[in-house]
Amino acid sequence: METFDHIVIGGGVLGLSIAYHLARDSRESVLVIERNELASAASSKAAGLILQATGKPPQTPMVRLTRDTFAQLEEDLGETTGFHDVGSLRIAASSAREAELRGMEQDAESHGIPFQHLSHQDARNKVPWLNSSVAHRITLFPTDGYVDPYMFSTAYGRAARKFGAQIRTRTAVIDLILNSDRVTGVRTASGDVFGGSVIDAAGAWASLISARAGYPLPMAPTRSHYWITAADTSYGGEFPVTLLPDCQAYMRPDTGAMVVGVQEANSATFDARQLPDDINTFSPTRGEEHWDIIAEAMQPISEFFPAIPRAKFANYISGLSTYTPDGTILLGAVPGSSGFFTAAGCCGNGIALSAGIGSAISALVRGNEPVFDIAPFAPGRFGPLDPFSTEFRDRCSAARARKSHNTPTS
């Protein structure tokens, strides 16, 4: 019989961060179980934005910890994590977005995150393709940036192994082992494994894992996507991650090209029970309508990026994030079970929140208080519901549509 102090289900960025923090911060044994390859689902398809100041202040210190963790991981491993230290530029072109930006600046100031206001000319100097004349307020957050999501995720995994964690890929968890109301281990195709704690970090399938303990997590797999232009010297090269909340879009550099992300009005959601075991055999794209989405976004984006109607798009990347109705993560003990925890419902912020999530779970499962207040992330905060219903999934889709705007969701 195999026994570990902690079992982590899922080898994406969250599961690997949890393993890293547990192995680094304690001498307790840790096992990560991943049924495919590490970071092969949502983690590798993320845009990798690291934006510290947010419209959700409880998450800000968690992202800041991730920003600080790049240097720590590089010291632990002696290799790069793939972080691009380009900063972020936030453009407010309406009174509503200006008020939101001022709130983010206050949040940044309270957490010691540097920022500065830019003139229209200063903004154009940093982002040559930008028409800044429409902006009411422009703020640069110089310590933000973006990261290669696969490199970063697997860096967590290599560091976790260095500190003693075991990681098993191509191993499927087919059930939880329960003793009364306590989750005591997992059943895999190759045998049972017992643990002092079990942590569900299974991404789009996390609700299916937790349902085995009688509590399907309140989240829905939701399509996230972005487009990548062909290389072009007129807008390629390094520039700050540029956020345009007035048209619900962002841009970041990509090897001489540009990533363009858009939050559409109705994001596609999926029933987790109908997803395949290997997401690489599944496409969240429904026909070719994703080209309609970028086409519809052209006109509002062109006010800020006049050259976009002439841009040639070389690639389209889509994956499944997991959204909750309020656009906020699920983190903590799973209701109704002891010894069972979750880190899920990333709401498109899994890469940025990863170190904060790993730190919090590491403390929680070892009986310590996390350094962050995780009460706003309680998995049971929505009360009884059916997370597989169309009505619930529509609420999660709406939460993604509002992601660019820092307004309350429900």
Short mmCIF file of C-alpha atoms in Angstrom, two decimals:
data_model
loop_
_atom_site.label_atom_id
_atom_site.label_comp_id
_atom_site.label_asym_id
_atom_site.label_seq_id
_atom_site.Cartn_x
_atom_site.Cartn_y
_atom_site.Cartn_z
CA MET A 1 0.00 0.00 0.00
CA GLU A 2 1.39 3.39 -1.01
CA THR A 3 0.90 6.36 1.28
CA PHE A 4 1.91 10.00 0.90
CA ASP A 5 1.33 13.00 3.11
CA HIS A 6 -0.27 14.86 0.21
CA ILE A 7 -1.72 13.77 -3.13
CA VAL A 8 -2.25 16.39 -5.85
CA ILE A 9 -4.60 15.47 -8.71
CA GLY A 10 -3.61 17.35 -11.85
CA GLY A 11 -0.27 18.25 -13.41
CA GLY A 12 -1.12 21.69 -14.74
CA VAL A 13 0.29 24.96 -13.45
CA LEU A 14 -1.80 24.91 -10.27
CA GLY A 15 -1.06 21.30 -9.32
CA LEU A 16 2.65 21.75 -10.01
CA SER A 17 2.80 25.01 -8.04
CA ILE A 18 1.11 23.30 -5.09
CA ALA A 19 3.61 20.44 -5.27
CA TYR A 20 6.52 22.89 -5.46
CA HIS A 21 5.37 24.88 -2.45
CA LEU A 22 4.61 21.79 -0.39
CA ALA A 23 7.94 20.15 -1.20
CA ARG A 24 9.93 23.35 -0.69
CA ASP A 25 8.22 24.40 2.54
CA SER A 26 8.12 21.04 4.32
CA ARG A 27 9.68 17.61 4.50
CA GLU A 28 6.33 15.95 3.92
CA SER A 29 5.90 13.55 1.00
CA VAL A 30 4.06 14.78 -2.08
CA LEU A 31 2.69 12.93 -5.11
CA VAL A 32 1.31 14.59 -8.24
CA ILE A 33 -0.87 12.41 -10.46
CA GLU A 34 -1.51 13.50 -14.06
CA ARG A 35 -3.37 11.31 -16.53
CA ASN A 36 -1.72 12.87 -19.61
CA GLU A 37 1.51 14.89 -19.82
CA LEU A 38 2.38 17.84 -17.61
CA ALA A 39 0.83 21.19 -18.56
CA SER A 40 -0.72 19.66 -21.67
CA ALA A 41 -4.22 21.16 -21.32
CA ALA A 42 -5.19 24.73 -20.37
CA SER A 43 -1.80 25.64 -18.90
CA SER A 44 0.10 25.35 -22.17
CA LYS A 45 -2.52 27.34 -24.10
CA ALA A 46 -2.69 30.32 -21.75
CA ALA A 47 -1.67 33.81 -22.85
CA GLY A 48 0.55 33.98 -19.76
CA LEU A 49 -0.24 37.56 -18.70
CA ILE A 50 1.18 38.60 -15.32
CA LEU A 51 -0.89 41.61 -14.24
CA GLN A 52 -0.48 42.35 -10.56
CA ALA A 53 -3.05 45.08 -9.93
CA THR A 54 -6.55 43.80 -10.57
CA GLY A 55 -10.17 44.67 -10.03
CA LYS A 56 -10.26 41.92 -7.39
CA PRO A 57 -8.07 43.15 -4.51
CA PRO A 58 -8.05 39.80 -2.63
CA GLN A 59 -6.15 38.31 -5.61
CA THR A 60 -3.56 41.09 -5.91
CA PRO A 61 -1.05 39.78 -3.32
CA MET A 62 -1.32 36.33 -4.89
CA VAL A 63 -0.29 37.62 -8.31
CA ARG A 64 2.46 39.67 -6.74
CA LEU A 65 3.84 36.50 -5.17
CA THR A 66 3.87 34.85 -8.60
CA ARG A 67 5.81 37.82 -9.95
CA ASP A 68 8.34 37.40 -7.14
CA THR A 69 8.51 33.62 -7.68
CA PHE A 70 10.16 33.87 -11.11
CA ALA A 71 13.46 34.86 -9.52
CA GLN A 72 13.11 32.18 -6.82
CA LEU A 73 12.46 29.43 -9.36
CA GLU A 74 15.37 30.54 -11.50
CA GLU A 75 17.60 30.41 -8.41
CA ASP A 76 16.27 26.95 -7.51
CA LEU A 77 16.78 25.58 -11.02
CA GLY A 78 19.56 27.65 -12.52
CA GLU A 79 17.50 28.24 -15.65
CA THR A 80 14.98 30.72 -17.04
CA THR A 81 11.24 30.53 -16.42
CA GLY A 82 10.34 32.31 -19.66
CA PHE A 83 9.25 35.61 -18.09
CA HIS A 84 9.27 38.73 -20.28
CA ASP A 85 9.71 41.79 -18.07
CA VAL A 86 7.95 44.28 -20.39
CA GLY A 87 5.44 45.89 -18.03
CA SER A 88 1.77 46.50 -18.77
CA LEU A 89 0.02 49.56 -20.16
CA ARG A 90 -3.62 50.12 -19.28
CA ILE A 91 -5.63 52.49 -21.42
CA ALA A 92 -8.89 54.08 -20.19
CA ALA A 93 -10.89 55.82 -22.92
CA SER A 94 -14.15 56.43 -21.05
CA SER A 95 -15.20 57.79 -17.67
CA ALA A 96 -16.23 54.33 -16.45
CA ARG A 97 -12.93 52.74 -17.40
CA GLU A 98 -11.02 55.69 -15.97
CA ALA A 99 -12.74 55.18 -12.61
CA GLU A 100 -11.81 51.49 -12.73
CA LEU A 101 -8.21 52.33 -13.53
CA ARG A 102 -7.99 54.77 -10.63
CA GLY A 103 -9.26 51.99 -8.37
CA MET A 104 -6.57 49.64 -9.67
CA GLU A 105 -3.94 52.28 -8.99
CA GLN A 106 -5.14 52.53 -5.40
CA ASP A 107 -4.99 48.75 -5.12
CA ALA A 108 -1.45 48.76 -6.53
CA GLU A 109 -0.34 51.48 -4.14
CA SER A 110 -1.69 49.59 -1.15
CA HIS A 111 0.41 46.55 -2.16
CA GLY A 112 3.58 48.40 -3.07
CA ILE A 113 3.22 47.74 -6.80
CA PRO A 114 4.84 50.56 -8.80
CA PHE A 115 2.97 52.47 -11.49
CA GLN A 116 3.23 55.74 -13.34
CA HIS A 117 0.98 57.87 -15.52
CA LEU A 118 2.06 58.42 -19.09
CA SER A 119 1.40 61.24 -21.50
CA HIS A 120 0.00 60.41 -24.91
CA GLN A 121 3.46 60.84 -26.42
CA ASP A 122 5.16 58.68 -23.77
CA ALA A 123 2.63 55.94 -24.47
CA ARG A 124 3.32 56.09 -28.21
CA ASN A 125 7.05 55.90 -27.52
CA LYS A 126 6.50 52.64 -25.65
CA VAL A 127 3.85 51.24 -27.99
CA PRO A 128 4.52 52.66 -31.48
CA TRP A 129 1.37 51.16 -33.02
CA LEU A 130 -0.92 52.78 -30.43
CA ASN A 131 -3.26 55.69 -31.15
CA SER A 132 -3.20 57.17 -27.65
CA SER A 133 -5.20 60.29 -28.53
CA VAL A 134 -8.48 58.61 -27.52
CA ALA A 135 -7.24 57.85 -24.00
CA HIS A 136 -8.51 59.63 -20.89
CA ARG A 137 -5.87 58.03 -18.69
CA ILE A 138 -2.83 55.87 -19.39
CA THR A 139 -1.02 53.99 -16.63
CA LEU A 140 2.14 51.92 -16.87
CA PHE A 141 2.77 49.10 -14.40
CA PRO A 142 6.48 48.50 -15.09
CA THR A 143 6.93 45.23 -13.18
CA ASP A 144 4.16 43.36 -15.03
CA GLY A 145 4.78 41.28 -18.13
CA TYR A 146 4.05 37.89 -19.63
CA VAL A 147 5.49 34.40 -19.39
CA ASP A 148 5.79 31.34 -21.58
CA PRO A 149 3.08 29.27 -19.86
CA TYR A 150 4.52 25.85 -20.65
CA MET A 151 8.05 26.78 -19.55
CA PHE A 152 6.74 28.28 -16.33
CA SER A 153 4.41 25.39 -15.51
CA THR A 154 7.06 22.75 -16.07
CA ALA A 155 9.60 24.81 -14.11
CA TYR A 156 7.35 24.36 -11.09
CA GLY A 157 7.39 20.64 -11.79
CA ARG A 158 11.17 20.38 -12.08
CA ALA A 159 11.65 22.39 -8.91
CA ALA A 160 9.07 20.25 -7.08
CA ARG A 161 11.01 17.12 -8.05
CA LYS A 162 14.25 18.75 -6.94
CA PHE A 163 12.74 19.23 -3.48
CA GLY A 164 11.54 15.62 -3.32
CA ALA A 165 8.04 15.53 -4.81
CA GLN A 166 7.09 12.59 -6.99
CA ILE A 167 5.24 13.20 -10.25
CA ARG A 168 3.48 10.45 -12.20
CA THR A 169 2.17 11.12 -15.68
CA ARG A 170 -0.03 8.87 -17.79
CA THR A 171 -1.76 7.80 -14.58
CA ALA A 172 -5.51 8.35 -14.37
CA VAL A 173 -7.43 8.90 -11.13
CA ILE A 174 -10.60 6.88 -11.56
CA ASP A 175 -12.14 7.42 -8.12
CA LEU A 176 -11.65 8.87 -4.66
CA ILE A 177 -11.28 6.61 -1.63
CA LEU A 178 -13.59 7.66 1.19
CA ASN A 179 -13.83 6.62 4.82
CA SER A 180 -17.11 8.05 6.05
CA ASP A 181 -16.87 11.78 5.21
CA ARG A 182 -13.08 11.80 4.85
CA VAL A 183 -11.22 11.49 1.55
CA THR A 184 -8.30 9.21 2.34
CA GLY A 185 -6.80 8.57 -1.08
CA VAL A 186 -7.30 7.97 -4.77
CA ARG A 187 -7.93 4.93 -6.92
CA THR A 188 -5.85 4.77 -10.09
CA ALA A 189 -5.65 2.27 -12.91
CA SER A 190 -2.42 0.96 -11.37
CA GLY A 191 -3.62 0.76 -7.77
CA ASP A 192 -4.79 2.66 -4.72
CA VAL A 193 -2.74 5.47 -3.19
CA PHE A 194 -3.53 6.89 0.25
CA GLY A 195 -2.83 10.39 1.49
CA GLY A 196 -3.18 12.61 4.52
CA SER A 197 -4.70 15.20 2.21
CA VAL A 198 -6.00 15.04 -1.35
CA ILE A 199 -5.99 18.18 -3.49
CA ASP A 200 -8.20 18.47 -6.57
CA ALA A 201 -6.38 20.62 -9.15
CA ALA A 202 -7.74 18.81 -12.19
CA GLY A 203 -8.66 21.87 -14.25
CA ALA A 204 -11.69 21.41 -16.52
CA TRP A 205 -12.35 18.00 -14.92
CA ALA A 206 -12.07 19.14 -11.30
CA SER A 207 -15.83 19.15 -10.77
CA LEU A 208 -15.98 15.51 -11.89
CA ILE A 209 -13.32 14.57 -9.32
CA SER A 210 -15.03 16.48 -6.50
CA ALA A 211 -18.40 14.98 -7.45
CA ARG A 212 -16.98 11.63 -6.31
CA ALA A 213 -17.06 13.10 -2.81
CA GLY A 214 -20.61 14.38 -3.32
CA TYR A 215 -19.81 17.99 -4.18
CA PRO A 216 -19.35 18.95 -7.85
CA LEU A 217 -17.41 22.20 -7.84
CA PRO A 218 -19.31 25.34 -8.94
CA MET A 219 -17.48 26.09 -12.17
CA ALA A 220 -17.86 25.53 -15.89
CA PRO A 221 -15.26 24.77 -18.58
CA THR A 222 -15.33 27.92 -20.71
CA ARG A 223 -13.58 28.65 -23.97
CA SER A 224 -10.72 31.11 -23.79
CA HIS A 225 -8.90 32.06 -26.95
CA TYR A 226 -6.62 34.49 -28.70
CA TRP A 227 -5.28 35.17 -32.16
CA ILE A 228 -1.64 35.62 -33.24
CA THR A 229 -0.76 37.86 -36.15
CA ALA A 230 1.89 37.14 -38.71
CA ALA A 231 5.24 38.78 -37.96
CA ASP A 232 5.25 42.44 -38.90
CA THR A 233 7.86 45.09 -38.18
CA SER A 234 5.21 47.81 -37.83
CA TYR A 235 3.83 46.32 -34.62
CA GLY A 236 6.10 43.40 -33.73
CA GLY A 237 8.92 43.54 -31.23
CA GLU A 238 8.75 43.96 -27.49
CA PHE A 239 6.21 46.37 -26.02
CA PRO A 240 4.25 46.42 -22.76
CA VAL A 241 1.23 44.15 -22.49
CA THR A 242 -1.46 46.60 -23.59
CA LEU A 243 -4.95 46.37 -22.16
CA LEU A 244 -7.92 48.06 -23.82
CA PRO A 245 -10.90 47.50 -21.52
CA ASP A 246 -13.14 49.84 -23.52
CA CYS A 247 -13.15 47.28 -26.33
CA GLN A 248 -12.53 44.24 -24.09
CA ALA A 249 -9.22 43.40 -25.74
CA TYR A 250 -5.53 43.08 -24.98
CA MET A 251 -2.32 42.77 -26.97
CA ARG A 252 1.07 41.36 -26.09
CA PRO A 253 4.26 40.68 -28.08
CA ASP A 254 4.93 37.28 -29.61
CA THR A 255 8.28 36.81 -31.40
CA GLY A 256 8.00 39.64 -33.89
CA ALA A 257 4.23 39.31 -34.00
CA MET A 258 1.33 40.17 -31.71
CA VAL A 259 -1.16 38.23 -29.61
CA VAL A 260 -4.66 39.72 -29.71
CA GLY A 261 -7.15 38.58 -27.09
CA VAL A 262 -10.85 39.45 -27.11
CA GLN A 263 -13.60 38.77 -24.59
CA GLU A 264 -16.70 38.04 -26.64
CA ALA A 265 -20.24 38.66 -25.41
CA ASN A 266 -21.16 34.97 -25.19
CA SER A 267 -18.29 32.63 -24.43
CA ALA A 268 -18.84 28.98 -25.26
CA THR A 269 -19.16 26.72 -22.22
CA PHE A 270 -19.12 22.94 -21.99
CA ASP A 271 -20.51 20.21 -19.79
CA ALA A 272 -17.49 18.72 -18.01
CA ARG A 273 -19.15 15.30 -18.13
CA GLN A 274 -18.89 15.34 -21.93
CA LEU A 275 -15.20 16.25 -22.19
CA PRO A 276 -12.71 13.60 -23.34
CA ASP A 277 -9.96 12.42 -21.03
CA ASP A 278 -7.35 13.98 -23.32
CA ILE A 279 -8.27 17.56 -24.20
CA ASN A 280 -5.92 17.47 -27.17
CA THR A 281 -8.48 15.29 -28.92
CA PHE A 282 -11.15 17.99 -28.42
CA SER A 283 -11.57 21.43 -29.94
CA PRO A 284 -13.60 24.11 -28.12
CA THR A 285 -13.99 25.91 -31.44
CA ARG A 286 -17.49 25.66 -32.84
CA GLY A 287 -17.10 25.86 -36.59
CA GLU A 288 -15.29 28.95 -37.86
CA GLU A 289 -17.19 31.53 -35.82
CA HIS A 290 -14.01 32.55 -34.02
CA TRP A 291 -13.03 34.49 -37.15
CA ASP A 292 -16.35 36.32 -36.87
CA ILE A 293 -15.42 37.29 -33.32
CA ILE A 294 -12.11 38.89 -34.28
CA ALA A 295 -13.76 40.50 -37.33
CA GLU A 296 -16.44 42.09 -35.15
CA ALA A 297 -13.78 43.35 -32.76
CA MET A 298 -11.76 45.04 -35.53
CA GLN A 299 -13.67 48.33 -35.56
CA PRO A 300 -13.49 49.13 -31.82
CA ILE A 301 -9.89 47.92 -31.61
CA SER A 302 -8.89 50.01 -34.63
CA GLU A 303 -9.55 53.19 -32.64
CA PHE A 304 -6.51 52.24 -30.56
CA PHE A 305 -4.63 50.10 -33.11
CA PRO A 306 -5.28 51.68 -36.53
CA ALA A 307 -3.26 49.03 -38.38
CA ILE A 308 -5.29 46.04 -37.21
CA PRO A 309 -7.61 45.92 -40.26
CA ARG A 310 -4.50 45.27 -42.37
CA ALA A 311 -3.04 42.67 -40.01
CA LYS A 312 -2.68 39.09 -41.22
CA PHE A 313 -3.56 36.48 -38.62
CA ALA A 314 -1.37 33.40 -38.67
CA ASN A 315 -2.67 31.37 -35.72
CA TYR A 316 -5.65 30.89 -33.48
CA ILE A 317 -5.24 29.31 -30.03
CA SER A 318 -8.18 28.08 -27.99
CA GLY A 319 -8.39 26.19 -24.74
CA LEU A 320 -10.63 25.61 -21.75
CA SER A 321 -10.38 27.81 -18.70
CA THR A 322 -12.79 27.19 -15.83
CA TYR A 323 -15.07 30.05 -14.77
CA THR A 324 -17.27 30.65 -11.76
CA PRO A 325 -20.33 32.95 -11.68
CA ASP A 326 -18.42 35.73 -9.91
CA GLY A 327 -15.22 35.37 -11.93
CA THR A 328 -13.20 34.40 -8.86
CA ILE A 329 -11.22 31.25 -8.08
CA LEU A 330 -12.22 28.28 -5.93
CA LEU A 331 -9.63 27.68 -3.24
CA GLY A 332 -9.82 25.78 0.02
CA ALA A 333 -11.58 22.87 1.66
CA VAL A 334 -14.28 21.11 -0.36
CA PRO A 335 -17.60 21.25 1.53
CA GLY A 336 -18.84 18.04 3.06
CA SER A 337 -15.48 16.26 3.19
CA SER A 338 -12.44 16.37 5.41
CA GLY A 339 -8.93 15.99 4.08
CA PHE A 340 -10.12 17.14 0.66
CA PHE A 341 -9.13 20.49 -0.88
CA THR A 342 -9.36 22.20 -4.23
CA ALA A 343 -7.58 24.76 -6.37
CA ALA A 344 -9.83 25.28 -9.38
CA GLY A 345 -12.04 27.75 -11.21
CA CYS A 346 -9.03 29.78 -12.34
CA CYS A 347 -11.19 32.20 -14.40
CA GLY A 348 -8.40 32.71 -16.89
CA ASN A 349 -5.91 33.76 -14.20
CA GLY A 350 -4.30 30.44 -13.33
CA ILE A 351 -0.79 31.34 -14.49
CA ALA A 352 -0.82 34.70 -12.72
CA LEU A 353 -2.30 33.33 -9.49
CA SER A 354 -0.29 30.11 -9.43
CA ALA A 355 2.28 30.94 -6.76
CA GLY A 356 -0.34 32.47 -4.48
CA ILE A 357 -2.54 29.41 -4.88
CA GLY A 358 0.38 27.05 -4.28
CA SER A 359 1.43 28.94 -1.16
CA ALA A 360 -2.11 29.04 0.24
CA ILE A 361 -2.82 25.34 -0.30
CA SER A 362 0.59 24.39 1.07
CA ALA A 363 -0.20 26.20 4.30
CA LEU A 364 -3.81 25.05 4.52
CA VAL A 365 -3.22 21.31 4.12
CA ARG A 366 -0.45 21.41 6.72
CA GLY A 367 -2.78 23.03 9.26
CA ASN A 368 -1.34 26.54 8.97
CA GLU A 369 -2.96 29.86 8.15
CA PRO A 370 -2.31 31.05 4.58
CA VAL A 371 -0.59 34.43 4.36
CA PHE A 372 -3.54 35.61 2.23
CA ASP A 373 -7.18 35.86 3.20
CA ILE A 374 -8.75 33.03 1.22
CA ALA A 375 -12.29 33.43 2.61
CA PRO A 376 -13.50 35.17 -0.62
CA PHE A 377 -12.49 32.06 -2.57
CA ALA A 378 -14.45 29.50 -0.51
CA PRO A 379 -15.68 26.71 -2.82
CA GLY A 380 -19.07 26.61 -1.07
CA ARG A 381 -19.87 30.32 -1.38
CA PHE A 382 -22.62 29.89 -3.99
CA GLY A 383 -24.69 27.42 -2.01
CA PRO A 384 -26.51 24.46 -3.57
CA LEU A 385 -26.57 24.43 -7.38
CA ASP A 386 -26.15 22.25 -10.44
CA PRO A 387 -22.86 23.22 -12.11
CA PHE A 388 -23.70 21.18 -15.19
CA SER A 389 -26.96 23.02 -15.93
CA THR A 390 -27.33 25.42 -18.86
CA GLU A 391 -28.43 28.20 -16.51
CA PHE A 392 -25.31 27.89 -14.38
CA ARG A 393 -23.04 27.67 -17.40
CA ASP A 394 -24.60 30.84 -18.79
CA ARG A 395 -23.68 32.64 -15.57
CA CYS A 396 -20.09 31.52 -15.98
CA SER A 397 -20.06 32.62 -19.63
CA ALA A 398 -21.25 36.07 -18.57
CA ALA A 399 -18.47 36.25 -15.99
CA ARG A 400 -15.88 35.75 -18.70
CA ALA A 401 -17.50 38.40 -20.88
CA ARG A 402 -17.10 40.90 -18.02
CA LYS A 403 -13.49 39.98 -17.31
CA SER A 404 -12.06 43.13 -18.92
CA HIS A 405 -14.28 45.32 -16.77
CA ASN A 406 -13.81 45.37 -13.04
CA THR A 407 -17.50 45.26 -12.21
CA PRO A 408 -19.15 42.86 -9.73
CA THR A 409 -20.45 39.62 -11.22
CA SER A 410 -23.15 37.33 -9.96
#
